[in-house]
CSV table of C-alpha atoms and ligand atoms in Angstrom, one decimal:
chain,number,residue,atom,x,y,z
A,1,MET,CA,-14.9,12.9,25.1
A,2,LYS,CA,-11.9,11.7,27.0
A,3,SER,CA,-9.7,10.3,24.4
A,4,VAL,CA,-10.2,11.3,20.8
A,5,PRO,CA,-8.2,9.5,18.0
A,6,ARG,CA,-5.9,11.7,16.0
A,7,HIS,CA,-6.5,9.7,12.8
A,8,VAL,CA,-9.7,7.8,11.9
A,9,ALA,CA,-9.8,5.6,8.8
A,10,ILE,CA,-13.1,4.2,7.4
A,11,ILE,CA,-14.1,1.4,5.0
A,12,MET,CA,-17.4,2.7,3.7
A,13,ASP,CA,-19.1,-0.5,2.9
A,14,GLY,CA,-22.7,-1.4,2.1
A,15,ASN,CA,-23.8,1.2,-0.5
A,16,GLY,CA,-25.0,-1.5,-2.9
A,17,ARG,CA,-26.9,-3.4,-0.3
A,18,TRP,CA,-28.6,-0.2,0.9
A,19,ALA,CA,-29.8,0.5,-2.6
A,20,LYS,CA,-30.8,-3.1,-3.3
A,21,ALA,CA,-33.0,-3.2,-0.2
A,22,ARG,CA,-34.9,-0.2,-1.5
A,23,GLY,CA,-35.1,-1.4,-5.1
A,24,PHE,CA,-32.8,1.5,-6.3
A,25,PRO,CA,-29.9,1.2,-8.7
A,26,ARG,CA,-26.5,0.8,-7.0
A,27,ILE,CA,-25.4,4.3,-7.8
A,28,LYS,CA,-28.2,5.7,-5.7
A,29,GLY,CA,-26.5,3.9,-2.7
A,30,HIS,CA,-23.2,5.6,-3.6
A,31,GLU,CA,-24.9,9.0,-3.8
A,32,GLN,CA,-26.4,8.5,-0.4
A,33,GLY,CA,-23.0,7.3,0.7
A,34,ALA,CA,-21.4,10.5,-0.4
A,35,GLN,CA,-23.9,12.4,1.9
A,36,ALA,CA,-22.9,10.1,4.8
A,37,ALA,CA,-19.2,11.0,4.0
A,38,ARG,CA,-20.1,14.7,4.1
A,39,GLU,CA,-21.7,14.3,7.5
A,40,CYS,CA,-18.8,12.3,8.8
A,41,VAL,CA,-16.3,15.0,7.8
A,42,GLU,CA,-18.4,17.5,9.7
A,43,GLY,CA,-18.5,15.2,12.7
A,44,CYS,CA,-14.7,14.7,12.6
A,45,GLY,CA,-14.3,18.5,12.5
A,46,GLU,CA,-16.5,18.9,15.6
A,47,LEU,CA,-14.5,16.3,17.5
A,48,LYS,CA,-11.2,18.0,16.5
A,49,ILE,CA,-10.0,14.8,14.9
A,50,GLU,CA,-6.8,15.7,12.8
A,51,TYR,CA,-7.0,13.1,10.0
A,52,LEU,CA,-9.8,11.2,8.3
A,53,THR,CA,-9.0,8.7,5.6
A,54,LEU,CA,-11.9,7.4,3.5
A,55,TYR,CA,-11.6,4.3,1.3
A,56,ALA,CA,-13.5,5.8,-1.6
A,57,PHE,CA,-12.3,3.5,-4.5
A,58,SER,CA,-10.1,0.5,-4.2
A,59,ALA,CA,-7.6,-0.7,-6.9
A,60,GLU,CA,-9.9,-3.8,-7.1
A,61,ASN,CA,-13.0,-1.6,-7.7
A,62,TRP,CA,-12.0,-1.2,-11.4
A,63,GLN,CA,-13.3,-4.7,-11.9
A,64,ARG,CA,-16.9,-3.6,-11.3
A,65,PRO,CA,-19.2,-3.1,-14.3
A,66,LYS,CA,-18.1,-0.2,-16.5
A,67,SER,CA,-21.3,1.7,-15.9
A,68,GLU,CA,-20.8,1.6,-12.1
A,69,VAL,CA,-17.2,2.7,-12.3
A,70,PHE,CA,-18.1,5.5,-14.6
A,71,ALA,CA,-20.9,6.7,-12.3
A,72,LEU,CA,-18.6,6.5,-9.3
A,73,MET,CA,-16.0,8.6,-11.0
A,74,ARG,CA,-18.6,11.2,-12.1
A,75,LEU,CA,-20.0,11.3,-8.5
A,76,LEU,CA,-16.5,11.8,-7.1
A,77,GLU,CA,-15.8,14.7,-9.5
A,78,LYS,CA,-19.2,16.3,-8.9
A,79,PHE,CA,-18.9,15.9,-5.1
A,80,LEU,CA,-15.5,17.5,-5.0
A,81,LYS,CA,-16.6,20.4,-7.2
A,82,GLU,CA,-19.7,21.1,-5.2
A,83,LYS,CA,-18.1,20.6,-1.8
A,84,THR,CA,-14.9,22.6,-2.3
A,85,PRO,CA,-16.4,25.9,-1.0
A,86,GLU,CA,-17.7,24.0,2.1
A,87,LEU,CA,-14.3,22.4,2.7
A,88,VAL,CA,-12.7,25.8,2.5
A,89,GLU,CA,-15.2,27.3,4.9
A,90,LYS,CA,-14.9,24.4,7.4
A,91,ASN,CA,-11.0,24.7,7.2
A,92,VAL,CA,-10.7,21.1,5.8
A,93,ARG,CA,-7.5,20.3,3.8
A,94,LEU,CA,-8.1,17.7,1.1
A,95,GLN,CA,-5.4,15.1,0.3
A,96,ALA,CA,-5.5,11.8,-1.7
A,97,ILE,CA,-3.5,8.6,-1.7
A,98,GLY,CA,-3.4,5.7,-4.3
A,99,ARG,CA,-2.5,5.4,-8.0
A,100,LEU,CA,-4.2,8.7,-8.8
A,101,THR,CA,-3.0,8.7,-12.4
A,102,ASP,CA,-5.4,5.7,-13.0
A,103,LEU,CA,-8.4,8.1,-12.6
A,104,PRO,CA,-10.1,9.8,-15.6
A,105,GLY,CA,-8.4,13.0,-16.6
A,106,THR,CA,-11.3,15.3,-15.6
A,107,CYS,CA,-11.5,13.6,-12.2
A,108,GLN,CA,-7.7,14.1,-11.6
A,109,GLU,CA,-8.0,17.8,-12.6
A,110,GLN,CA,-10.9,18.4,-10.1
A,111,LEU,CA,-9.0,16.5,-7.4
A,112,HIS,CA,-5.9,18.6,-7.8
A,113,LYS,CA,-8.0,21.8,-7.9
A,114,THR,CA,-9.6,21.0,-4.6
A,115,ILE,CA,-6.3,19.9,-3.1
A,116,GLU,CA,-4.8,23.2,-4.2
A,117,GLN,CA,-7.7,25.3,-3.0
A,118,THR,CA,-7.7,23.7,0.4
A,119,ALA,CA,-3.9,23.5,0.9
A,120,GLY,CA,-3.8,26.4,3.3
A,121,ASN,CA,-6.4,25.0,5.7
A,122,ASN,CA,-5.2,23.7,9.0
A,123,GLY,CA,-8.2,22.0,10.5
A,124,LEU,CA,-9.1,18.4,9.6
A,125,THR,CA,-7.0,16.7,6.9
A,126,LEU,CA,-9.4,14.6,4.7
A,127,ILE,CA,-7.5,11.9,2.8
A,128,LEU,CA,-9.4,10.1,0.0
A,129,ALA,CA,-8.0,6.7,-0.9
A,130,LEU,CA,-8.6,6.4,-4.7
A,131,SER,CA,-7.5,3.5,-6.9
A,132,TYR,CA,-5.8,2.5,-3.6
A,133,GLY,CA,-4.5,-1.0,-2.8
A,134,GLY,CA,-2.4,-1.8,0.3
A,135,ARG,CA,-0.3,-4.4,-1.4
A,136,LEU,CA,0.3,-2.0,-4.4
A,137,GLU,CA,1.4,0.7,-2.0
A,138,ILE,CA,3.9,-1.6,-0.3
A,139,ILE,CA,5.3,-2.6,-3.8
A,140,ASP,CA,5.5,1.1,-4.7
A,141,GLY,CA,7.3,1.7,-1.4
A,142,ILE,CA,9.8,-1.0,-2.0
A,143,LYS,CA,10.5,0.4,-5.5
A,144,SER,CA,11.0,3.8,-4.1
A,145,LEU,CA,13.4,2.5,-1.4
A,146,LEU,CA,15.4,0.5,-4.0
A,147,ARG,CA,15.7,3.7,-6.1
A,148,ALA,CA,17.0,5.6,-3.1
A,149,VAL,CA,19.6,2.8,-2.5
A,150,GLU,CA,20.7,2.8,-6.2
A,151,LEU,CA,21.1,6.5,-6.1
A,152,GLY,CA,23.2,6.2,-3.0
A,153,HIS,CA,20.9,8.4,-1.0
A,154,ILE,CA,20.6,5.6,1.7
A,155,ASP,CA,22.5,2.5,2.6
A,156,LYS,CA,20.4,-0.7,2.8
A,157,ALA,CA,21.6,-1.3,6.3
A,158,MET,CA,19.7,1.9,7.3
A,159,ILE,CA,16.3,0.5,6.3
A,160,ASP,CA,14.0,0.1,9.2
A,161,VAL,CA,10.2,0.5,10.0
A,162,GLU,CA,10.4,4.3,10.2
A,163,MET,CA,12.3,4.7,7.0
A,164,PHE,CA,10.0,2.4,5.1
A,165,SER,CA,7.0,4.3,6.4
A,166,LYS,CA,8.6,7.4,4.7
A,167,HIS,CA,8.4,5.7,1.3
A,168,LEU,CA,4.6,5.0,1.5
A,169,TYR,CA,1.8,7.2,0.1
A,170,THR,CA,0.9,8.0,3.8
A,171,ARG,CA,4.4,9.3,4.6
A,172,TYR,CA,3.0,12.7,5.8
A,173,TYR,CA,0.4,11.3,8.1
A,174,PRO,CA,0.4,9.4,11.4
A,175,ASP,CA,-1.0,5.8,11.4
A,176,PRO,CA,-4.7,5.5,12.0
A,177,ASP,CA,-5.7,5.1,15.7
A,178,LEU,CA,-9.2,3.9,14.8
A,179,LEU,CA,-10.5,1.9,11.9
A,180,ILE,CA,-14.3,1.9,11.3
A,181,ARG,CA,-15.9,-0.6,8.9
A,182,THR,CA,-19.6,-0.5,8.2
A,183,SER,CA,-22.0,-3.3,7.1
A,184,GLY,CA,-20.6,-5.9,9.5
A,185,GLU,CA,-17.8,-7.4,7.3
A,186,MET,CA,-14.8,-8.5,9.3
A,187,ARG,CA,-12.2,-7.8,6.6
A,188,LEU,CA,-9.4,-5.3,5.8
A,189,SER,CA,-10.0,-5.5,2.0
A,190,ASN,CA,-6.4,-4.5,1.1
A,191,PHE,CA,-6.8,-1.2,3.0
A,192,LEU,CA,-3.7,0.4,4.7
A,193,LEU,CA,-2.2,-3.0,5.4
A,194,TRP,CA,1.1,-1.6,6.8
A,195,GLN,CA,-0.5,1.4,8.7
A,196,LEU,CA,-3.2,-0.5,10.5
A,197,SER,CA,-0.8,-2.8,12.5
A,198,TYR,CA,-1.8,-1.4,15.9
A,199,THR,CA,-5.1,0.3,15.0
A,200,GLU,CA,-8.2,-0.3,17.1
A,201,MET,CA,-11.0,-1.7,15.0
A,202,TYR,CA,-14.7,-0.9,15.2
A,203,VAL,CA,-17.2,-2.8,13.0
A,204,THR,CA,-20.9,-1.8,12.9
A,205,PRO,CA,-23.7,-3.7,11.1
A,206,LYS,CA,-25.0,-0.4,9.8
A,207,LEU,CA,-24.7,0.1,6.0
A,208,TRP,CA,-22.6,3.1,5.1
A,209,PRO,CA,-25.4,5.3,3.7
A,210,ASP,CA,-27.2,5.0,7.2
A,211,PHE,CA,-24.0,5.9,9.1
A,212,THR,CA,-24.6,9.2,10.9
A,213,LYS,CA,-22.6,11.6,13.0
A,214,LYS,CA,-24.1,9.9,16.1
A,215,ASP,CA,-22.6,6.6,14.9
A,216,LEU,CA,-19.2,8.2,14.5
A,217,PHE,CA,-19.5,9.6,18.0
A,218,ALA,CA,-20.4,6.1,19.3
A,219,ALA,CA,-17.3,4.6,17.6
A,220,VAL,CA,-15.1,7.3,19.0
A,221,GLU,CA,-16.5,6.8,22.5
A,222,GLU,CA,-15.9,3.1,22.3
A,223,TYR,CA,-12.3,3.9,21.2
A,224,GLY,CA,-11.9,6.0,24.3
A,225,ARG,CA,-12.7,2.9,26.4
A,226,ARG,CA,-10.0,0.7,24.7
A,227,GLN,CA,-6.5,0.2,26.3
A,228,ARG,CA,-3.8,0.3,23.7
A,229,ARG,CA,-0.7,-1.7,24.6
A,230,TYR,CA,1.2,-2.0,21.3
A,231,GLY,CA,2.1,-5.6,22.2
A,232,ALA,CA,3.5,-4.7,25.6
A,233,VAL,CA,2.0,-5.3,29.1
A,234,GLU,CA,0.0,-2.6,30.9
B,301,FPP,C1,-18.8,0.2,-0.9
B,301,FPP,O1,-20.1,-0.2,-1.0
B,301,FPP,C2,-18.5,1.6,-1.4
B,301,FPP,C3,-17.7,1.9,-2.5
B,301,FPP,C4,-17.0,0.9,-3.3
B,301,FPP,C5,-17.5,3.3,-2.9
B,301,FPP,C6,-17.5,4.3,-1.8
B,301,FPP,C7,-18.0,5.6,-2.4
B,301,FPP,C8,-18.8,6.5,-1.8
B,301,FPP,C9,-19.3,6.4,-0.4
B,301,FPP,C10,-19.3,7.7,-2.6
B,301,FPP,C11,-18.2,8.6,-3.0
B,301,FPP,C12,-17.4,9.1,-1.9
B,301,FPP,C13,-16.9,10.3,-1.7
B,301,FPP,C14,-16.0,10.6,-0.6
B,301,FPP,C15,-17.3,11.3,-2.7
B,301,FPP,P1,-20.4,-1.4,-2.0
B,301,FPP,O2,-20.8,-0.9,-3.3
B,301,FPP,O3,-19.3,-2.3,-1.9
B,301,FPP,O4,-21.6,-2.0,-1.3
B,301,FPP,P2,-22.1,-3.5,-1.2
B,301,FPP,O5,-21.0,-4.3,-0.5
B,301,FPP,O6,-23.3,-3.5,-0.4
B,301,FPP,O7,-22.3,-4.0,-2.6
């Protein structure tokens, strides 16, 4: 492939619809979605993509029925526990962004365990967005900047795009080059609002549980054909 994105971000949409079409409970769609996520991580490793951010649970997802939220949290915990050896073996480093302290205690513990156990890996960085909201992140960033001003660490005249970026959850990662959204919806859904300013978008009608490595490769190939101008001419 001629031009591979450094950072791919994915809105994994359509688990519920996938399950409904088969007469399964919604959680079955999420379970199948977790398998698709696993395959996608593998595909990113093969393409030597450096960062993959998955929108696994939004700040708004807490409003879903309690039973679905509970099942999703359990699935996340189980998935992390089961997949940690594979992440280590495949040299994947796990990270997470969002209001992580909102997650159930056992889920937080497992998350931090996996982060610790994969911290030395230097292949793909897999970033899970959990209890994540783009507007909340910007608010948290503003609070963090204000604190730095109050403490006299920075002068407000110094605030610019680069400095603000350093106060976001994503401060350690480059902005995504490619955003993939499944199930045909043309929305950002409060995902990485600041970071996606110049990101190339790729929307596929496929539902997330049906998204395969081949679909990932097709998205990356399409990205390679795009010309990025960042608002300038040629
Ligand atoms: C969107 O489908 C998906 C989610 C809200 C959760 C995503 C979670 C997973 C793929 C499983 C866990 C992931 C990891 C990485 C362990 P939806 O429920 O909104 O589908 P619908 O729009 O068809 O109802």
